[in-house]
mmCIF file of C-alpha atoms in Angstrom:
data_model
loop_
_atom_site.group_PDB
_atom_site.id
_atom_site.type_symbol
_atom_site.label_atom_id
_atom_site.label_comp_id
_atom_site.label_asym_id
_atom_site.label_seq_id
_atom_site.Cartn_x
_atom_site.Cartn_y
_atom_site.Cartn_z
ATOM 1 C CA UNK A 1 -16.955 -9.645 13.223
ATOM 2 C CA UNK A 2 -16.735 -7.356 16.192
ATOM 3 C CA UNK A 3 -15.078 -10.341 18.057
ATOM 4 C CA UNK A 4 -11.870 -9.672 16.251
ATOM 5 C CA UNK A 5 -11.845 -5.845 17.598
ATOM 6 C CA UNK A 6 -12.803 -7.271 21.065
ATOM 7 C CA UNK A 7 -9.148 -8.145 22.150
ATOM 8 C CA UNK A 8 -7.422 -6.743 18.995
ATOM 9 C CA UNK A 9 -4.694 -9.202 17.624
ATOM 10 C CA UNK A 10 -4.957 -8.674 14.267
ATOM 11 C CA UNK A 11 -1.187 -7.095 14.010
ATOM 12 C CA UNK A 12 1.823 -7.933 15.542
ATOM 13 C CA UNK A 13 1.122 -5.280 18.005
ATOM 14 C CA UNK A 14 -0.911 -7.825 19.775
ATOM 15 C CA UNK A 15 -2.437 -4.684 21.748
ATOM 16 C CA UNK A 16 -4.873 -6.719 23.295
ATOM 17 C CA UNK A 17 -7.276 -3.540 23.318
ATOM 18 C CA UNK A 18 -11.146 -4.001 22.818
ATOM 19 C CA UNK A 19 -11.051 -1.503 20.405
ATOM 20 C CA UNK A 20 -15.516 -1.552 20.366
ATOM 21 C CA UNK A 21 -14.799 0.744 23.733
ATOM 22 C CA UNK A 22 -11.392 2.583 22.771
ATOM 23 C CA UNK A 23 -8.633 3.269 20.241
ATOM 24 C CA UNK A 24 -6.324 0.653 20.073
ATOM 25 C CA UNK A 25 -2.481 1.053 18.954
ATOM 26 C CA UNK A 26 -3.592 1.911 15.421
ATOM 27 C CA UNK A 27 -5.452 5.485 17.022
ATOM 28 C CA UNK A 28 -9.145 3.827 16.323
ATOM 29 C CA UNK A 29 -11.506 2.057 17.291
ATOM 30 C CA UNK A 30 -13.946 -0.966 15.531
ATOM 31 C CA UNK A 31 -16.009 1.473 13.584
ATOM 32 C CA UNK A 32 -14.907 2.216 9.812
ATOM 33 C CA UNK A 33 -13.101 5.849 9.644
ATOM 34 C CA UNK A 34 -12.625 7.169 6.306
ATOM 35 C CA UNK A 35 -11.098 10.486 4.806
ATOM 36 C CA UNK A 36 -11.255 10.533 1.204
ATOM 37 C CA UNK A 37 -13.509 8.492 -1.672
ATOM 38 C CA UNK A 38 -11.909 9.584 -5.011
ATOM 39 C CA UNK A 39 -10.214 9.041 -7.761
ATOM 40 C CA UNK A 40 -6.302 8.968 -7.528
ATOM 41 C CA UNK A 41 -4.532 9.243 -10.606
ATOM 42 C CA UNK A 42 -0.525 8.626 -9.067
ATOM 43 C CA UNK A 43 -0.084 5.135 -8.082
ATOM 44 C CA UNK A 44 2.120 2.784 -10.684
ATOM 45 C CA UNK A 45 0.872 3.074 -14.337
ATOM 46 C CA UNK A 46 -0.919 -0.150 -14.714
ATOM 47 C CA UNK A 47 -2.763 0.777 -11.437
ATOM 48 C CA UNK A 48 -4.347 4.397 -12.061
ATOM 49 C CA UNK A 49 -4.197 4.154 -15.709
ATOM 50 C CA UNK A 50 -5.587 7.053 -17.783
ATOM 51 C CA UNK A 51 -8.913 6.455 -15.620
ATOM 52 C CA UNK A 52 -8.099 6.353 -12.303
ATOM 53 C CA UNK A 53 -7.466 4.362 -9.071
ATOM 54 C CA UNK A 54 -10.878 4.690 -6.516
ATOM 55 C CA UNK A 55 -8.870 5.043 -4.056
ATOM 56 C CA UNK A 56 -10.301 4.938 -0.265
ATOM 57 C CA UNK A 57 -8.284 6.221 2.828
ATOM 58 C CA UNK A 58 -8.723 5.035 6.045
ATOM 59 C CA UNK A 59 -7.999 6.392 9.268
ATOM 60 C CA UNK A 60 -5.795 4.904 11.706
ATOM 61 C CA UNK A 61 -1.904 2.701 11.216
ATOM 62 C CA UNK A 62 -0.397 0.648 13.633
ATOM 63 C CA UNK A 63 2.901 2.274 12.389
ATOM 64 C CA UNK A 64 4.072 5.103 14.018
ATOM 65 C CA UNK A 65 6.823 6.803 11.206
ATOM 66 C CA UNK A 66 8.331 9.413 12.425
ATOM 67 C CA UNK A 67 8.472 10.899 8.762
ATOM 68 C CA UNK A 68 4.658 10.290 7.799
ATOM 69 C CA UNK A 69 3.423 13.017 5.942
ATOM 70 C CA UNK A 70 -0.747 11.797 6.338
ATOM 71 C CA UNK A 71 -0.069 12.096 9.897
ATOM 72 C CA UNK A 72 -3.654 13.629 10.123
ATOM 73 C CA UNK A 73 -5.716 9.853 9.225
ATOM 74 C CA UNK A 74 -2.683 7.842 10.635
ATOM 75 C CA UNK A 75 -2.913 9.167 13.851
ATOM 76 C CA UNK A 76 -6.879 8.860 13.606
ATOM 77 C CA UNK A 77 -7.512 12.438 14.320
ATOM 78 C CA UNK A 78 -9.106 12.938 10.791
ATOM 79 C CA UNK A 79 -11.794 10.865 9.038
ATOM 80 C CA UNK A 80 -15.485 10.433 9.389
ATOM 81 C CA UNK A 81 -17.323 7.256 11.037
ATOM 82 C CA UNK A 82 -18.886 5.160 8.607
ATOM 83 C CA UNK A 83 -21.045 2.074 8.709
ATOM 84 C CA UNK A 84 -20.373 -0.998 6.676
ATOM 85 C CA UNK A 85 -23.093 -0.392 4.067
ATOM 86 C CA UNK A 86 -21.959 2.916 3.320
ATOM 87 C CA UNK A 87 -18.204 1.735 2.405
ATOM 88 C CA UNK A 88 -20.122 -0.624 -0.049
ATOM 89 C CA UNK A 89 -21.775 2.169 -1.525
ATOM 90 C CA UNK A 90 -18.704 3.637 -2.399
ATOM 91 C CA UNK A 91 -17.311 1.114 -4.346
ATOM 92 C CA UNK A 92 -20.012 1.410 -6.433
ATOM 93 C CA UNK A 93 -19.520 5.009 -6.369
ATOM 94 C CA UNK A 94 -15.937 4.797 -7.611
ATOM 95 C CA UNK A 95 -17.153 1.924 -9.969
ATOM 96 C CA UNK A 96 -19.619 4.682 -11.780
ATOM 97 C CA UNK A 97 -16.874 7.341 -12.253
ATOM 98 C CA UNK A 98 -14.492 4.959 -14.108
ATOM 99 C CA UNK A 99 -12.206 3.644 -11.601
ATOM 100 C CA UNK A 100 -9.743 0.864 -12.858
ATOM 101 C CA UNK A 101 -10.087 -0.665 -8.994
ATOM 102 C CA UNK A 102 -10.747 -0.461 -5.674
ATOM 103 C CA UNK A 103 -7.595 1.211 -3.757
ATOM 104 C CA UNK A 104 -8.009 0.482 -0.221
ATOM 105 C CA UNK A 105 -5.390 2.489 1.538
ATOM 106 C CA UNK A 106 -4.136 1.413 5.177
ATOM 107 C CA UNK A 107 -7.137 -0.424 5.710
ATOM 108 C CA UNK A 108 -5.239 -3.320 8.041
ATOM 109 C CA UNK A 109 -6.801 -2.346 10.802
ATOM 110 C CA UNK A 110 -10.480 -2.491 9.552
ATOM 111 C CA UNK A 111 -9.888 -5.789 7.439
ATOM 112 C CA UNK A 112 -12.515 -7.843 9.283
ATOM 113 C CA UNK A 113 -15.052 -5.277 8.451
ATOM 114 C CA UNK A 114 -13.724 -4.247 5.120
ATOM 115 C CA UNK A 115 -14.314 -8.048 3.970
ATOM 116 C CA UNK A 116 -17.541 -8.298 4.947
ATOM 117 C CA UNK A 117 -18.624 -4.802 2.372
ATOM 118 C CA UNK A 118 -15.825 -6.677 -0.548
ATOM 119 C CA UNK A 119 -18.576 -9.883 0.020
ATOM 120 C CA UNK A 120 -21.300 -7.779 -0.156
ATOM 121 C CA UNK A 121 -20.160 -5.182 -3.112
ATOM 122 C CA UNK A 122 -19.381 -8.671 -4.908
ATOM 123 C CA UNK A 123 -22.595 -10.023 -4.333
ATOM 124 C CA UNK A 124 -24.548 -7.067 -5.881
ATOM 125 C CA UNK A 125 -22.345 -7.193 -9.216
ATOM 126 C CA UNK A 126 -19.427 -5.108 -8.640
ATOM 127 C CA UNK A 127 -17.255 -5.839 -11.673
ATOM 128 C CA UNK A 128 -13.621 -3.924 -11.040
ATOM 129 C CA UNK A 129 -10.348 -5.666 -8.886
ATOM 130 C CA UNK A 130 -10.296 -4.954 -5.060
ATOM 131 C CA UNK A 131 -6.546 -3.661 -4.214
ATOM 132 C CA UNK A 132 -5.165 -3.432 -0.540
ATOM 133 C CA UNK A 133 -2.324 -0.819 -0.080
ATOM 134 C CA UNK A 134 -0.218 -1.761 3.138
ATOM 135 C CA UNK A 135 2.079 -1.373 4.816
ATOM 136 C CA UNK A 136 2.721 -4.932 5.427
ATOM 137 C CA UNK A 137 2.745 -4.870 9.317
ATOM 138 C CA UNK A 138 0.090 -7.272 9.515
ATOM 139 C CA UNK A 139 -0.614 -11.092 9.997
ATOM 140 C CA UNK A 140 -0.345 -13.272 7.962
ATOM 141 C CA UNK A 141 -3.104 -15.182 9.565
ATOM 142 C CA UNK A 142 -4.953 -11.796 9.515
ATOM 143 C CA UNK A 143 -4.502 -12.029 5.206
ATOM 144 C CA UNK A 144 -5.739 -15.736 5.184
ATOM 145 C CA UNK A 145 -9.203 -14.347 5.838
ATOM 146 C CA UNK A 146 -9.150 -12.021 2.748
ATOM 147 C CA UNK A 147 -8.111 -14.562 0.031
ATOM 148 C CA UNK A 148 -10.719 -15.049 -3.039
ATOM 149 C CA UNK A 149 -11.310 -10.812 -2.053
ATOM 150 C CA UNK A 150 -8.187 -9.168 -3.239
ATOM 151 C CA UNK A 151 -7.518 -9.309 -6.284
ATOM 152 C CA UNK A 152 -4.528 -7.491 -6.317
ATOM 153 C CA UNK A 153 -1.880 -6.383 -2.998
ATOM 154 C CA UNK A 154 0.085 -3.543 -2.981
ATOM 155 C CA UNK A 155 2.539 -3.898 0.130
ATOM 156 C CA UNK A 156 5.356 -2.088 1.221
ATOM 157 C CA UNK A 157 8.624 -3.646 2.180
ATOM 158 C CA UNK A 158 10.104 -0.752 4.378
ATOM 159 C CA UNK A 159 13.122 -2.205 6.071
ATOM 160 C CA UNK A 160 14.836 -5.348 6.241
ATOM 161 C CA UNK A 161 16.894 -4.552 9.681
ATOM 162 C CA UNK A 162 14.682 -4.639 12.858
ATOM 163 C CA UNK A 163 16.660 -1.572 14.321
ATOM 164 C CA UNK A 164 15.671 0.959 11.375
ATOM 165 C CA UNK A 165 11.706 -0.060 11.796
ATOM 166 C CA UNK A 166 12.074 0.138 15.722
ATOM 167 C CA UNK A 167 14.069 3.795 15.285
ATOM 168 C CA UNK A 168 11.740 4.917 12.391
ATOM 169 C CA UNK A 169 8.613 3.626 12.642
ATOM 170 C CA UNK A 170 8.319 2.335 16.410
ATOM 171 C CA UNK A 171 7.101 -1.270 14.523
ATOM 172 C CA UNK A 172 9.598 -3.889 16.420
ATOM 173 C CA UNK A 173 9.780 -7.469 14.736
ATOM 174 C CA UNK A 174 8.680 -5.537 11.224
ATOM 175 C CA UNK A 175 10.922 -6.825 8.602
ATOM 176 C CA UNK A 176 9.818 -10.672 9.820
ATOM 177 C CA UNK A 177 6.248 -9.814 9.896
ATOM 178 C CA UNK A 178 6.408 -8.145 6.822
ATOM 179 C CA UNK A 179 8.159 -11.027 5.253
ATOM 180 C CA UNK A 180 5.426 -13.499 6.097
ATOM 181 C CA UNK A 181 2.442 -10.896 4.889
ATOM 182 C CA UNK A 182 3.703 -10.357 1.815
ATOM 183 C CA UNK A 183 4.565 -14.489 1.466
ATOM 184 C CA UNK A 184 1.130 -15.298 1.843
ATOM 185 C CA UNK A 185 0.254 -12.199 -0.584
ATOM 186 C CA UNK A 186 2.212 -14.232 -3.029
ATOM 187 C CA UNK A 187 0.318 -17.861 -2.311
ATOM 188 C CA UNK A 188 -3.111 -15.754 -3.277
ATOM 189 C CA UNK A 189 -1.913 -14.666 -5.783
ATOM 190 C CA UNK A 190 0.502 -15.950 -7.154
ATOM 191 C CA UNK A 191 0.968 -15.076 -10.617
ATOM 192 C CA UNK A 192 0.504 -11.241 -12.399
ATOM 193 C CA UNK A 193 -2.406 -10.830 -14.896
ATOM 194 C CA UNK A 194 -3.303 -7.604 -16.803
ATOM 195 C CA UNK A 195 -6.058 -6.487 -19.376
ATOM 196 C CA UNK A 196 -7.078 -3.649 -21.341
ATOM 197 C CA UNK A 197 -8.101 -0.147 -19.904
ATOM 198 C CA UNK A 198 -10.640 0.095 -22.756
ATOM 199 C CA UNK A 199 -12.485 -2.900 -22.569
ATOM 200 C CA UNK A 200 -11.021 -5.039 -19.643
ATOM 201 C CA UNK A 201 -10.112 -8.126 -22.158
ATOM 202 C CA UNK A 202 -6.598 -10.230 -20.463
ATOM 203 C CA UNK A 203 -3.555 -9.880 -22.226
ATOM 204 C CA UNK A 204 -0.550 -11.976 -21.985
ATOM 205 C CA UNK A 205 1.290 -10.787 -18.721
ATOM 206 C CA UNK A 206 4.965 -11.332 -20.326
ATOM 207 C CA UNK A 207 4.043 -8.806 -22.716
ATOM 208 C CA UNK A 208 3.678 -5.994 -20.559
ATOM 209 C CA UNK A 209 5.869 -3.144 -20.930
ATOM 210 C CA UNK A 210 5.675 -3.613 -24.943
ATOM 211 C CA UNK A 211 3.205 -0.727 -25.033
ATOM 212 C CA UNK A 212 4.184 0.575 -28.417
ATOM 213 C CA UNK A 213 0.845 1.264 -30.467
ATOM 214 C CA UNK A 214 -1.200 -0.851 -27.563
ATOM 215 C CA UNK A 215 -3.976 -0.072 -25.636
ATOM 216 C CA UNK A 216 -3.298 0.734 -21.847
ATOM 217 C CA UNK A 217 -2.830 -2.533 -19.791
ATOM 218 C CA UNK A 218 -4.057 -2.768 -16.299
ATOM 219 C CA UNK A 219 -3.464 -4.906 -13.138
ATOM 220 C CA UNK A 220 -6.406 -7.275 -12.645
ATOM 221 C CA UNK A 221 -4.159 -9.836 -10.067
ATOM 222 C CA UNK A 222 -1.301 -9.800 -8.290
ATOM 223 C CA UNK A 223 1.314 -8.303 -5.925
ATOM 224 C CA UNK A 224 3.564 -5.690 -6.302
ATOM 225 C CA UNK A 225 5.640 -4.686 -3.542
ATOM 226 C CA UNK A 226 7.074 -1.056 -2.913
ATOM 227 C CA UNK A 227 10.218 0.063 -1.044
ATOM 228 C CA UNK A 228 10.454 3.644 -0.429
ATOM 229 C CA UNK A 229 14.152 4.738 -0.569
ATOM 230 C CA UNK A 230 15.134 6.498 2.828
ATOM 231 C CA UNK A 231 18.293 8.502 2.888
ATOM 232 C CA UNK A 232 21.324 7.123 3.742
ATOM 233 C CA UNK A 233 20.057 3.773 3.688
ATOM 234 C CA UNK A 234 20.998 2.250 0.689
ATOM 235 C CA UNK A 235 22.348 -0.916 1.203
ATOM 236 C CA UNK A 236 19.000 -1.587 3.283
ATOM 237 C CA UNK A 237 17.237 -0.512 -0.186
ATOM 238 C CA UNK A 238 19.281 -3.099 -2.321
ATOM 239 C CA UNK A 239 19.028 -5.585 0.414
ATOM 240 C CA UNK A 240 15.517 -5.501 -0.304
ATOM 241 C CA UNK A 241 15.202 -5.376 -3.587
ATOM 242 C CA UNK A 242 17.678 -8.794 -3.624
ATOM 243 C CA UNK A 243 15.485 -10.195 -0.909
ATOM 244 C CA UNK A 244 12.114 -9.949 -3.183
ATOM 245 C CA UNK A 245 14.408 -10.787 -6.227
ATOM 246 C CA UNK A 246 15.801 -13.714 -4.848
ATOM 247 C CA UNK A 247 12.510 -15.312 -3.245
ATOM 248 C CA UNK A 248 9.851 -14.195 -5.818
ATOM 249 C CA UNK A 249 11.727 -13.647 -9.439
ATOM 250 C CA UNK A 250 9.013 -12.378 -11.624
ATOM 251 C CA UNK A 251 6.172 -13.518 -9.926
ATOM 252 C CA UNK A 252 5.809 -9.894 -8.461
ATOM 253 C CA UNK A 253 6.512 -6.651 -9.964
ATOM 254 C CA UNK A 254 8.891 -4.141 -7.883
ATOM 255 C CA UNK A 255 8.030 -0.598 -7.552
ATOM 256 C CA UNK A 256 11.372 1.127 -6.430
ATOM 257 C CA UNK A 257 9.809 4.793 -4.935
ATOM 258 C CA UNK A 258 12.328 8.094 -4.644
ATOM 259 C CA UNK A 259 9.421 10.395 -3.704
ATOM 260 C CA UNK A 260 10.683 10.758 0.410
ATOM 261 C CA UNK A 261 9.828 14.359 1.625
ATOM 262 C CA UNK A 262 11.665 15.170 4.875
ATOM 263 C CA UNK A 263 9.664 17.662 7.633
ATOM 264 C CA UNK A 264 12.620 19.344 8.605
ATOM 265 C CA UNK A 265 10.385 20.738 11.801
ATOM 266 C CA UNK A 266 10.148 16.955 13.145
ATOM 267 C CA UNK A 267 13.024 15.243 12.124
ATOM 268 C CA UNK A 268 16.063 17.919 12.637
ATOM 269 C CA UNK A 269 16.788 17.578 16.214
ATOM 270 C CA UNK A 270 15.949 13.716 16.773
ATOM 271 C CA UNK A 271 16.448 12.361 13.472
ATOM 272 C CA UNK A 272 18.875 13.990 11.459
ATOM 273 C CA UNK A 273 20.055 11.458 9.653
ATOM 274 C CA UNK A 274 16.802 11.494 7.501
ATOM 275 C CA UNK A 275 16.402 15.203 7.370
ATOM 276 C CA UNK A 276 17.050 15.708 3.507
ATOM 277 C CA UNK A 277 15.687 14.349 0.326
ATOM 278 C CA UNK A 278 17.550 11.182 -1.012
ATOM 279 C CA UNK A 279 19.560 12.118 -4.073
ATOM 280 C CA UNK A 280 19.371 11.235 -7.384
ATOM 281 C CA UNK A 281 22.567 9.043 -7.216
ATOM 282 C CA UNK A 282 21.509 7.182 -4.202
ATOM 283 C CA UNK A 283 17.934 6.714 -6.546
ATOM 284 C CA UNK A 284 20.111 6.100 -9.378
ATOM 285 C CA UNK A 285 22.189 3.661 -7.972
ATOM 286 C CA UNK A 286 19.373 1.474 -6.322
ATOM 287 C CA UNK A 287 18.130 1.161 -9.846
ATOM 288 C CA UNK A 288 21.097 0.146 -11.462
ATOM 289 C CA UNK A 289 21.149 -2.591 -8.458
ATOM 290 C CA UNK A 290 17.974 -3.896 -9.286
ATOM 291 C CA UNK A 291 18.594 -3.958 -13.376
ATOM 292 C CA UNK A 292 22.214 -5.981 -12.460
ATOM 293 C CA UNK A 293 20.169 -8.280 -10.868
ATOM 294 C CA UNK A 294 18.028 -9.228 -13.575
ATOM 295 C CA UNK A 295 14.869 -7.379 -12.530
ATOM 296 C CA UNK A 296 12.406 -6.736 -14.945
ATOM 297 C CA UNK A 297 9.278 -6.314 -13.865
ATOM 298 C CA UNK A 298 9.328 -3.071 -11.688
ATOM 299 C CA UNK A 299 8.678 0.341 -12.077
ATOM 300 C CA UNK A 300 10.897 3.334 -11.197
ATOM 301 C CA UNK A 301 10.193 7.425 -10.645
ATOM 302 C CA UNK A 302 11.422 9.985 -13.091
ATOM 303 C CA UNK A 303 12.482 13.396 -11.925
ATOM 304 C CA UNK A 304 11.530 15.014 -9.069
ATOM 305 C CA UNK A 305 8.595 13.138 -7.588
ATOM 306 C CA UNK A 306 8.906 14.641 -3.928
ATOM 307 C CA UNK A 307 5.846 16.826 -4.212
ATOM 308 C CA UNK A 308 2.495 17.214 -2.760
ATOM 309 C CA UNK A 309 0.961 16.199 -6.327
ATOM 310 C CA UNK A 310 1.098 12.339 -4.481
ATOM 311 C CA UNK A 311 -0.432 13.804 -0.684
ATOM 312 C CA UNK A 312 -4.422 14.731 -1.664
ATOM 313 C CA UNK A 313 -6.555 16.760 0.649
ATOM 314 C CA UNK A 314 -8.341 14.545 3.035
ATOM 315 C CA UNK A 315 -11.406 16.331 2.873
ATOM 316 C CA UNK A 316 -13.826 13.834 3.490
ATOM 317 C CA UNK A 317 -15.035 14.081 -0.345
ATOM 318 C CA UNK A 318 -16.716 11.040 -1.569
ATOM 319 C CA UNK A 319 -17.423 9.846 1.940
#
């Protein structure tokens, strides 16, 4: 396992770094760094449920976006050290208070670790879906090693032009890599599956949505991918969403996010193009978009969702 931190490559950053003597372009080194162990109750519906997401933040992202509002764990200067065992102990943690799944947020960088505790917690019985939340700017050769772990991915699909990732998020050759990721997301799993909050039995995925008089229905397998609507861009949004439409149909569910929060103090003088909330008729309009085009299965934000109800305090509780 440490070999794999030796001469990092698991990201298209290709760093190089042996990251078991310093911090390599994600801000960390080989050891597990951790913020927050909790419950998270604001992810898509058939993710947090009435019960919960256990949701576990990582320190560290090979991103570097300009408009990152967790800039205290992605730039790794937040987050406690944590060995293997203990990370396993936390699922089980999250497991006791109810969670619906595992929510591993921004774990990329860790992923040859991280599989070893998913082994282990599996091992010793745990019984709920492992989730990884990223932001896609990973291998896809890096993935291959976590298939028959996750159960269900929750990617991002932030751009689809290489000059808005390099600008924004200093990640060159993103939309490609991203592309690939979140193609071999799909060949794990392949097809959505859901089942009741109550009692975990599977319903029939192409009922979903029909919740009238039903018990809550929750992911157990699958991918849904999540663009985050930037201002002024979009035509890059509804590029996207025909990109995913086009190659995956139904396959995957589309979560279409309006919840961008500008820091005027960072982005006014460099990047003012992005200084200001994206409206409700560039939201409105990306929606529309995706219903023309026959999409389904997605979900969308109502009303004002730029607030700091989705940024917790990463206060090291449950680590």
């Amino acid at each position: 396992m440490e070999q794999s931190y030796e001469a990092c490559r698991l990201c298209p950053r290709d760093c190089g770094i042996n990251r078991t003597k310093q911090r390599g372009a994600c801000n960390v080194g080989s050891t597990l760094q951790a913020s927050r162990a909790a419950l998270h109750f604001w992810e898509e519906p058939c993710i947090s449920g009435n019960r919960g997401s256990g949701t576990v933040f990582f320190a560290g992202c090979n991103l570097g976006c300009v408009y990152c509002q967790n800039q205290a764990i992605s730039r790794g200067r937040a987050g406690k050290e944590i060995p293997p065992e203990r990370l396993t102990e936390i699922y089980f943690e999250l497991e006791e208070q109810g969670a619906n799944n595992i929510n591993l947020v921004t774990g990329d960088h860790f992923l040859p670790t991280i599989a070893t505790t998913i082994e282990a917690a599996k091992k010793q019985g745990l019984r709920i879906p492992f989730l990884l939340n990223t932001s896609s700017y990973l291998k896809a050769d890096t993935l291959k090693r976590m298939e028959g772990l996750i159960d269900i991915y929750l990617p991002d699909l932030k751009y689809i032009r290489d000059e808005d990732a390099i600008r924004y998020s200093h990640a060159p050759g993103y939309p490609e890599a991203a592309k690939a990721a979140i193609a071999e997301m799909v060949r794990q799993q392949p097809e959505c599956a859901f089942v009741t909050e109550k009692d975990r039995r599977e319903v029939p995925a192409d009922s979903f949505g029909d919740e009238a008089g039903k018990e809550t229905r929750i992911l157990s397998r699958g991918v849904v991918v999540r663009h985050l609507l930037l201002p002024g861009m979009l035509i890059q949004g509804k590029l996207i969403v025909r990109y995913l439409y086009e190659t995956y149909g139904d396959r995957i569910f589309i979560s279409l996010l309006n919840q961008y929060t500008p820091d005027p103090e960072v982005l006014k003088e460099s990047y003012p193009k992005i200084n200001r909330k994206v409206t409700e008729r560039e939201y409105r309009s990306l929606i529309d978009y995706a219903a023309k085009l026959g999409v389904t299965r997605g979900f969308m934000q109502e009303g004002e969702a730029a607030n700091e109800s989705f940024i917790p305090e990463f206060d090291l509780r449950g680590i």
